[in-house]
């Protein structure tokens, strides 16, 4: 057997902003994470992917978690497991989960089998767990087979998403069903997920980290769920945008309000976000877009889309992707 570690070529890591600087699967340096409500969330890995190509009919995945804690809102499949897709990212097939069988298990090994086992070279994309720090990932294949670098994503700068637990992927059943993961696969565009459960509150330090460290094609932000009050949102939302614009005057920005069923609107927060958008347009900004969260779900289907009247389920995330993707395609000229 040949074993390949995720830290070394030919395996590639995507969606982990500090990995190629520090070797760690983390989303923020400690000095930035210290200002958010729950600093430990910076060690989570939503959106991080380990990718490669192989002609092996099956391969073993070993993953080591730094912790394994119960999440009252998500099953172990979505919170502590990695999801594997194989083939062209825009038309893949689902090959299964690499996840623990209990909350006591930190070292997980699973054999993944390719469809058809015909010996073709195919891309493998492993979406890492949402909730837990990942300390190690290894891939093993029989000596007779080859592992190569993955097919690159489309030659477009990554999309950066900043927001709440919804941005982070709560509460989909497996990692590939978060709306930003769906869009990434559909369009074959790399992305970074900076969703922080209950902890995205538009801090200046977080804005500085994003604007100073990411080279992006689009910036998407929607943290109104995490703002303690509408007054907090009013105090931070436009300030965050203007601070971002100091460094990125022309990067397209999508502002979104929270996804919500039409029977429970929150017009004040939505109006605050719309006001930031309208003022930008009045100043002549031609690269700003507003997506109303009230439009994510069809009225007759809204009751099917949410888990707890806050977090989308898989169908809700699918509806969000359907609404957001055309805006991204328009911006990028796809």
Short mmCIF file of C-alpha atoms in Angstrom, two decimals:
data_model
loop_
_atom_site.label_atom_id
_atom_site.label_comp_id
_atom_site.label_asym_id
_atom_site.label_seq_id
_atom_site.Cartn_x
_atom_site.Cartn_y
_atom_site.Cartn_z
CA UNK A 1 0.00 0.00 0.00
CA UNK A 2 1.06 3.57 -0.71
CA UNK A 3 0.06 6.28 1.75
CA UNK A 4 -0.26 10.00 1.01
CA UNK A 5 -0.62 12.71 3.64
CA UNK A 6 -2.81 15.75 3.02
CA UNK A 7 0.14 18.04 3.80
CA UNK A 8 2.10 16.85 0.79
CA UNK A 9 1.72 16.74 -2.98
CA UNK A 10 0.07 15.31 -4.94
CA UNK A 11 -2.82 15.91 -2.51
CA UNK A 12 -4.12 19.49 -2.47
CA UNK A 13 -6.08 21.36 0.17
CA UNK A 14 -8.64 23.98 -0.84
CA UNK A 15 -10.79 26.28 1.25
CA UNK A 16 -8.46 26.48 4.28
CA UNK A 17 -7.01 30.01 4.22
CA UNK A 18 -4.06 29.45 6.58
CA UNK A 19 -3.07 25.93 5.56
CA UNK A 20 -0.27 26.78 3.14
CA UNK A 21 1.15 29.30 5.61
CA UNK A 22 0.90 27.41 8.89
CA UNK A 23 0.22 23.79 7.94
CA UNK A 24 -2.94 23.90 10.07
CA UNK A 25 -6.53 23.56 8.99
CA UNK A 26 -7.72 26.79 10.58
CA UNK A 27 -9.68 29.76 9.29
CA UNK A 28 -8.28 32.63 11.37
CA UNK A 29 -5.07 33.40 13.25
CA UNK A 30 -5.47 33.50 17.03
CA UNK A 31 -5.18 37.27 17.26
CA UNK A 32 -8.20 37.73 14.98
CA UNK A 33 -10.20 34.83 16.40
CA UNK A 34 -9.82 36.31 19.88
CA UNK A 35 -12.25 39.12 19.02
CA UNK A 36 -15.14 36.90 17.95
CA UNK A 37 -17.75 35.56 20.34
CA UNK A 38 -16.49 31.96 20.17
CA UNK A 39 -12.78 31.94 19.19
CA UNK A 40 -12.65 28.14 18.99
CA UNK A 41 -14.77 28.28 15.83
CA UNK A 42 -11.69 29.45 13.92
CA UNK A 43 -10.43 25.87 14.15
CA UNK A 44 -13.49 24.48 12.37
CA UNK A 45 -13.20 23.48 8.72
CA UNK A 46 -16.45 24.15 6.83
CA UNK A 47 -15.63 24.41 3.14
CA UNK A 48 -12.16 22.86 3.43
CA UNK A 49 -11.48 20.13 0.87
CA UNK A 50 -8.75 17.55 0.30
CA UNK A 51 -8.50 16.75 -3.43
CA UNK A 52 -6.59 14.35 -5.69
CA UNK A 53 -6.99 12.08 -8.72
CA UNK A 54 -6.61 8.31 -8.78
CA UNK A 55 -7.27 5.29 -10.94
CA UNK A 56 -7.59 3.02 -7.90
CA UNK A 57 -10.96 1.20 -7.71
CA UNK A 58 -10.99 1.94 -3.98
CA UNK A 59 -8.93 3.86 -1.46
CA UNK A 60 -8.71 4.14 2.29
CA UNK A 61 -9.24 7.45 4.08
CA UNK A 62 -7.89 7.97 7.59
CA UNK A 63 -8.97 11.14 9.38
CA UNK A 64 -7.98 12.30 12.85
CA UNK A 65 -10.28 14.72 14.68
CA UNK A 66 -9.14 17.05 17.43
CA UNK A 67 -12.46 16.70 19.25
CA UNK A 68 -15.88 15.13 18.85
CA UNK A 69 -18.69 17.01 20.53
CA UNK A 70 -22.44 16.65 20.31
CA UNK A 71 -24.21 19.37 18.33
CA UNK A 72 -27.85 19.57 19.34
CA UNK A 73 -28.80 20.84 15.87
CA UNK A 74 -26.87 18.48 13.60
CA UNK A 75 -26.31 14.77 13.24
CA UNK A 76 -22.85 13.24 13.32
CA UNK A 77 -23.08 12.82 9.53
CA UNK A 78 -23.11 16.58 8.96
CA UNK A 79 -21.04 17.83 11.87
CA UNK A 80 -18.22 15.33 12.39
CA UNK A 81 -17.99 13.47 9.06
CA UNK A 82 -16.24 14.11 5.76
CA UNK A 83 -18.24 13.65 2.55
CA UNK A 84 -16.60 12.21 -0.59
CA UNK A 85 -17.59 13.00 -4.16
CA UNK A 86 -15.87 11.51 -7.21
CA UNK A 87 -15.62 12.65 -10.81
CA UNK A 88 -16.09 15.96 -12.57
CA UNK A 89 -17.11 18.43 -9.83
CA UNK A 90 -19.97 19.72 -11.95
CA UNK A 91 -21.32 16.22 -12.43
CA UNK A 92 -19.93 14.05 -9.62
CA UNK A 93 -21.29 11.02 -7.87
CA UNK A 94 -21.52 10.63 -4.12
CA UNK A 95 -19.17 7.97 -2.75
CA UNK A 96 -20.01 8.13 0.95
CA UNK A 97 -18.99 9.41 4.36
CA UNK A 98 -15.84 9.16 6.42
CA UNK A 99 -17.25 9.64 9.88
CA UNK A 100 -17.12 8.36 13.42
CA UNK A 101 -19.46 5.66 14.67
CA UNK A 102 -19.72 7.31 18.09
CA UNK A 103 -18.79 10.53 19.85
CA UNK A 104 -15.85 8.76 21.51
CA UNK A 105 -14.13 8.06 18.19
CA UNK A 106 -11.42 10.49 17.05
CA UNK A 107 -9.47 8.34 14.58
CA UNK A 108 -11.66 7.26 11.67
CA UNK A 109 -10.81 4.95 8.80
CA UNK A 110 -13.14 4.14 5.92
CA UNK A 111 -12.70 2.37 2.60
CA UNK A 112 -14.23 4.31 -0.27
CA UNK A 113 -15.21 2.47 -3.45
CA UNK A 114 -15.38 4.08 -6.87
CA UNK A 115 -18.39 3.57 -9.09
CA UNK A 116 -17.76 0.94 -11.74
CA UNK A 117 -14.11 0.41 -10.71
CA UNK A 118 -13.04 0.66 -14.36
CA UNK A 119 -9.51 1.93 -13.73
CA UNK A 120 -10.16 5.45 -15.07
CA UNK A 121 -8.41 8.42 -13.50
CA UNK A 122 -11.05 10.37 -11.59
CA UNK A 123 -11.04 13.39 -9.32
CA UNK A 124 -11.80 12.84 -5.65
CA UNK A 125 -13.02 15.74 -3.50
CA UNK A 126 -13.29 15.19 0.24
CA UNK A 127 -15.31 17.86 2.06
CA UNK A 128 -14.02 17.97 5.63
CA UNK A 129 -16.35 18.07 8.66
CA UNK A 130 -18.05 21.29 9.66
CA UNK A 131 -17.73 21.16 13.43
CA UNK A 132 -14.42 19.68 14.51
CA UNK A 133 -10.72 20.50 14.15
CA UNK A 134 -9.07 18.08 11.72
CA UNK A 135 -5.54 17.13 12.72
CA UNK A 136 -4.61 14.68 9.96
CA UNK A 137 -5.86 13.10 6.74
CA UNK A 138 -4.20 10.22 4.91
CA UNK A 139 -5.09 8.43 1.68
CA UNK A 140 -3.89 4.88 0.98
CA UNK A 141 -4.08 2.96 -2.30
CA UNK A 142 -2.78 -0.36 -3.52
CA UNK A 143 0.74 -0.23 -5.01
CA UNK A 144 -0.60 -1.00 -8.48
CA UNK A 145 -2.45 2.33 -8.72
CA UNK A 146 -1.58 5.99 -9.10
CA UNK A 147 -2.45 9.13 -7.15
CA UNK A 148 -2.01 12.48 -8.93
CA UNK A 149 -2.73 16.15 -8.34
CA UNK A 150 -6.41 17.08 -8.76
CA UNK A 151 -7.89 18.87 -11.72
CA UNK A 152 -7.70 22.61 -10.92
CA UNK A 153 -10.82 24.58 -10.20
CA UNK A 154 -11.96 26.98 -12.89
CA UNK A 155 -9.51 29.84 -13.44
CA UNK A 156 -11.53 32.28 -11.35
CA UNK A 157 -10.49 33.70 -8.01
CA UNK A 158 -12.24 32.07 -5.03
CA UNK A 159 -15.53 33.37 -3.65
CA UNK A 160 -15.38 34.40 0.02
CA UNK A 161 -18.48 33.94 2.21
CA UNK A 162 -18.79 35.59 5.64
CA UNK A 163 -21.75 35.05 7.90
CA UNK A 164 -23.55 33.01 10.50
CA UNK A 165 -24.04 29.32 11.27
CA UNK A 166 -26.11 29.13 8.09
CA UNK A 167 -23.10 30.21 6.03
CA UNK A 168 -21.13 27.63 8.02
CA UNK A 169 -23.51 24.86 6.92
CA UNK A 170 -26.05 24.53 9.72
CA UNK A 171 -28.10 22.40 9.55
CA UNK A 172 -27.48 20.30 6.42
CA UNK A 173 -27.14 16.55 6.80
CA UNK A 174 -23.76 16.20 5.02
CA UNK A 175 -21.11 18.84 4.22
CA UNK A 176 -21.69 18.91 0.46
CA UNK A 177 -25.26 20.16 0.95
CA UNK A 178 -24.37 23.61 2.33
CA UNK A 179 -25.46 26.24 -0.20
CA UNK A 180 -21.92 27.53 -0.84
CA UNK A 181 -20.65 23.96 -1.38
CA UNK A 182 -23.47 23.34 -3.86
CA UNK A 183 -22.58 26.50 -5.80
CA UNK A 184 -18.88 25.63 -5.77
CA UNK A 185 -19.53 22.21 -7.26
CA UNK A 186 -22.07 23.44 -9.80
CA UNK A 187 -19.76 26.18 -11.11
CA UNK A 188 -16.42 24.47 -10.35
CA UNK A 189 -15.21 27.56 -8.46
CA UNK A 190 -13.07 27.48 -5.32
CA UNK A 191 -14.38 29.20 -2.19
CA UNK A 192 -13.72 30.04 1.45
CA UNK A 193 -16.37 29.56 4.12
CA UNK A 194 -16.04 32.11 6.92
CA UNK A 195 -19.32 31.30 8.63
CA UNK A 196 -19.14 31.46 12.44
CA UNK A 197 -22.04 30.08 14.43
CA UNK A 198 -23.53 32.86 16.61
CA UNK A 199 -20.20 34.68 16.27
CA UNK A 200 -20.24 36.70 13.04
CA UNK A 201 -20.99 40.22 14.25
CA UNK A 202 -19.25 42.47 11.77
CA UNK A 203 -16.16 43.23 13.84
CA UNK A 204 -13.64 45.64 12.33
CA UNK A 205 -10.80 43.19 12.97
CA UNK A 206 -12.61 40.48 11.02
CA UNK A 207 -13.23 42.84 8.12
CA UNK A 208 -9.53 43.76 8.10
CA UNK A 209 -8.56 40.09 8.10
CA UNK A 210 -10.82 39.39 5.12
CA UNK A 211 -9.88 42.43 3.07
CA UNK A 212 -6.14 42.11 3.72
CA UNK A 213 -5.69 38.36 3.26
CA UNK A 214 -8.03 37.14 0.53
CA UNK A 215 -7.75 37.60 -3.22
CA UNK A 216 -11.35 36.99 -4.26
CA UNK A 217 -13.67 37.20 -7.23
CA UNK A 218 -16.77 37.96 -5.11
CA UNK A 219 -17.42 38.74 -1.46
CA UNK A 220 -20.71 37.55 0.06
CA UNK A 221 -21.79 38.62 3.55
CA UNK A 222 -24.95 37.98 5.55
CA UNK A 223 -24.36 38.09 9.29
CA UNK A 224 -27.65 39.66 10.41
CA UNK A 225 -28.67 36.47 12.24
CA UNK A 226 -25.72 36.98 14.58
CA UNK A 227 -26.18 40.69 15.24
CA UNK A 228 -27.47 40.89 18.84
CA UNK A 229 -29.90 43.67 17.89
CA UNK A 230 -30.92 45.61 14.84
CA UNK A 231 -29.10 48.60 16.34
CA UNK A 232 -25.88 46.53 16.32
CA UNK A 233 -26.52 45.73 12.67
CA UNK A 234 -27.09 49.40 11.87
CA UNK A 235 -23.86 50.29 13.66
CA UNK A 236 -21.74 47.71 11.84
CA UNK A 237 -23.22 46.66 8.49
CA UNK A 238 -22.43 49.70 6.34
CA UNK A 239 -19.23 50.33 8.27
CA UNK A 240 -18.09 46.79 7.42
CA UNK A 241 -18.85 47.37 3.74
CA UNK A 242 -17.06 50.72 3.56
CA UNK A 243 -14.04 49.34 5.39
CA UNK A 244 -13.89 46.46 2.89
CA UNK A 245 -14.18 48.93 0.00
CA UNK A 246 -11.06 50.78 1.18
CA UNK A 247 -8.97 47.81 0.02
CA UNK A 248 -11.26 46.37 -2.67
CA UNK A 249 -13.03 49.21 -4.48
CA UNK A 250 -14.11 47.05 -7.42
CA UNK A 251 -14.65 43.53 -6.03
CA UNK A 252 -18.33 42.59 -6.45
CA UNK A 253 -20.11 42.41 -3.09
CA UNK A 254 -23.32 40.48 -2.49
CA UNK A 255 -25.26 41.53 0.60
CA UNK A 256 -27.89 39.07 1.78
CA UNK A 257 -30.48 39.08 4.51
CA UNK A 258 -31.24 36.00 6.54
CA UNK A 259 -33.21 33.16 4.94
CA UNK A 260 -36.62 33.17 6.49
CA UNK A 261 -40.04 31.67 5.98
CA UNK A 262 -42.51 34.26 4.72
CA UNK A 263 -44.71 33.86 7.79
CA UNK A 264 -42.03 35.31 10.08
CA UNK A 265 -40.38 38.34 8.45
CA UNK A 266 -37.85 40.59 10.15
CA UNK A 267 -38.31 43.76 8.19
CA UNK A 268 -36.08 45.97 10.38
CA UNK A 269 -32.92 43.95 9.81
CA UNK A 270 -33.70 43.44 6.16
CA UNK A 271 -34.22 47.20 5.80
CA UNK A 272 -30.85 47.88 7.42
CA UNK A 273 -29.07 45.68 4.89
CA UNK A 274 -31.01 47.13 2.00
CA UNK A 275 -30.07 50.63 3.19
CA UNK A 276 -26.35 49.77 2.96
CA UNK A 277 -26.95 48.52 -0.58
CA UNK A 278 -29.02 51.52 -1.67
CA UNK A 279 -26.50 54.01 -0.30
CA UNK A 280 -23.73 52.25 -2.18
CA UNK A 281 -25.72 52.48 -5.41
CA UNK A 282 -26.40 56.17 -4.75
CA UNK A 283 -22.64 56.72 -4.46
CA UNK A 284 -22.19 55.17 -7.89
CA UNK A 285 -21.01 51.71 -6.82
CA UNK A 286 -21.74 49.39 -9.74
CA UNK A 287 -20.43 46.22 -8.10
CA UNK A 288 -22.87 45.76 -5.25
CA UNK A 289 -25.84 43.38 -5.15
CA UNK A 290 -28.64 42.70 -2.68
CA UNK A 291 -30.39 39.36 -2.28
CA UNK A 292 -33.47 39.40 -0.10
CA UNK A 293 -33.57 36.34 2.15
CA UNK A 294 -37.35 36.42 1.90
CA UNK A 295 -36.96 35.27 -1.73
CA UNK A 296 -34.95 32.10 -1.02
CA UNK A 297 -38.00 29.89 -0.54
CA UNK A 298 -41.20 29.71 -2.54
CA UNK A 299 -44.10 30.73 -0.26
CA UNK A 300 -45.88 27.43 -0.76
CA UNK A 301 -42.72 25.49 0.13
CA UNK A 302 -41.26 27.64 2.93
CA UNK A 303 -42.52 25.27 5.61
CA UNK A 304 -40.37 22.52 4.07
CA UNK A 305 -37.11 24.47 4.12
CA UNK A 306 -36.16 25.10 7.75
CA UNK A 307 -35.20 22.87 10.66
CA UNK A 308 -35.94 25.15 13.62
CA UNK A 309 -37.41 28.20 11.82
CA UNK A 310 -33.81 29.51 11.63
CA UNK A 311 -31.45 27.00 9.97
CA UNK A 312 -32.16 25.54 6.53
CA UNK A 313 -32.35 21.82 5.96
CA UNK A 314 -30.94 20.24 2.80
CA UNK A 315 -33.90 21.35 0.71
CA UNK A 316 -33.64 24.88 2.10
CA UNK A 317 -29.96 25.04 1.21
CA UNK A 318 -30.75 23.77 -2.28
CA UNK A 319 -33.30 26.58 -2.66
CA UNK A 320 -30.75 29.12 -1.45
CA UNK A 321 -28.21 27.89 -4.00
CA UNK A 322 -30.81 28.15 -6.76
CA UNK A 323 -31.43 31.80 -5.84
CA UNK A 324 -27.81 32.88 -5.30
CA UNK A 325 -26.14 31.04 -8.18
CA UNK A 326 -27.69 33.13 -11.01
CA UNK A 327 -26.43 36.32 -9.35
CA UNK A 328 -22.91 34.87 -9.17
CA UNK A 329 -23.11 33.71 -12.79
CA UNK A 330 -24.22 37.18 -13.88
CA UNK A 331 -21.38 38.85 -11.99
CA UNK A 332 -18.76 36.49 -13.43
CA UNK A 333 -20.23 36.44 -16.93
CA UNK A 334 -20.75 32.69 -16.91
#
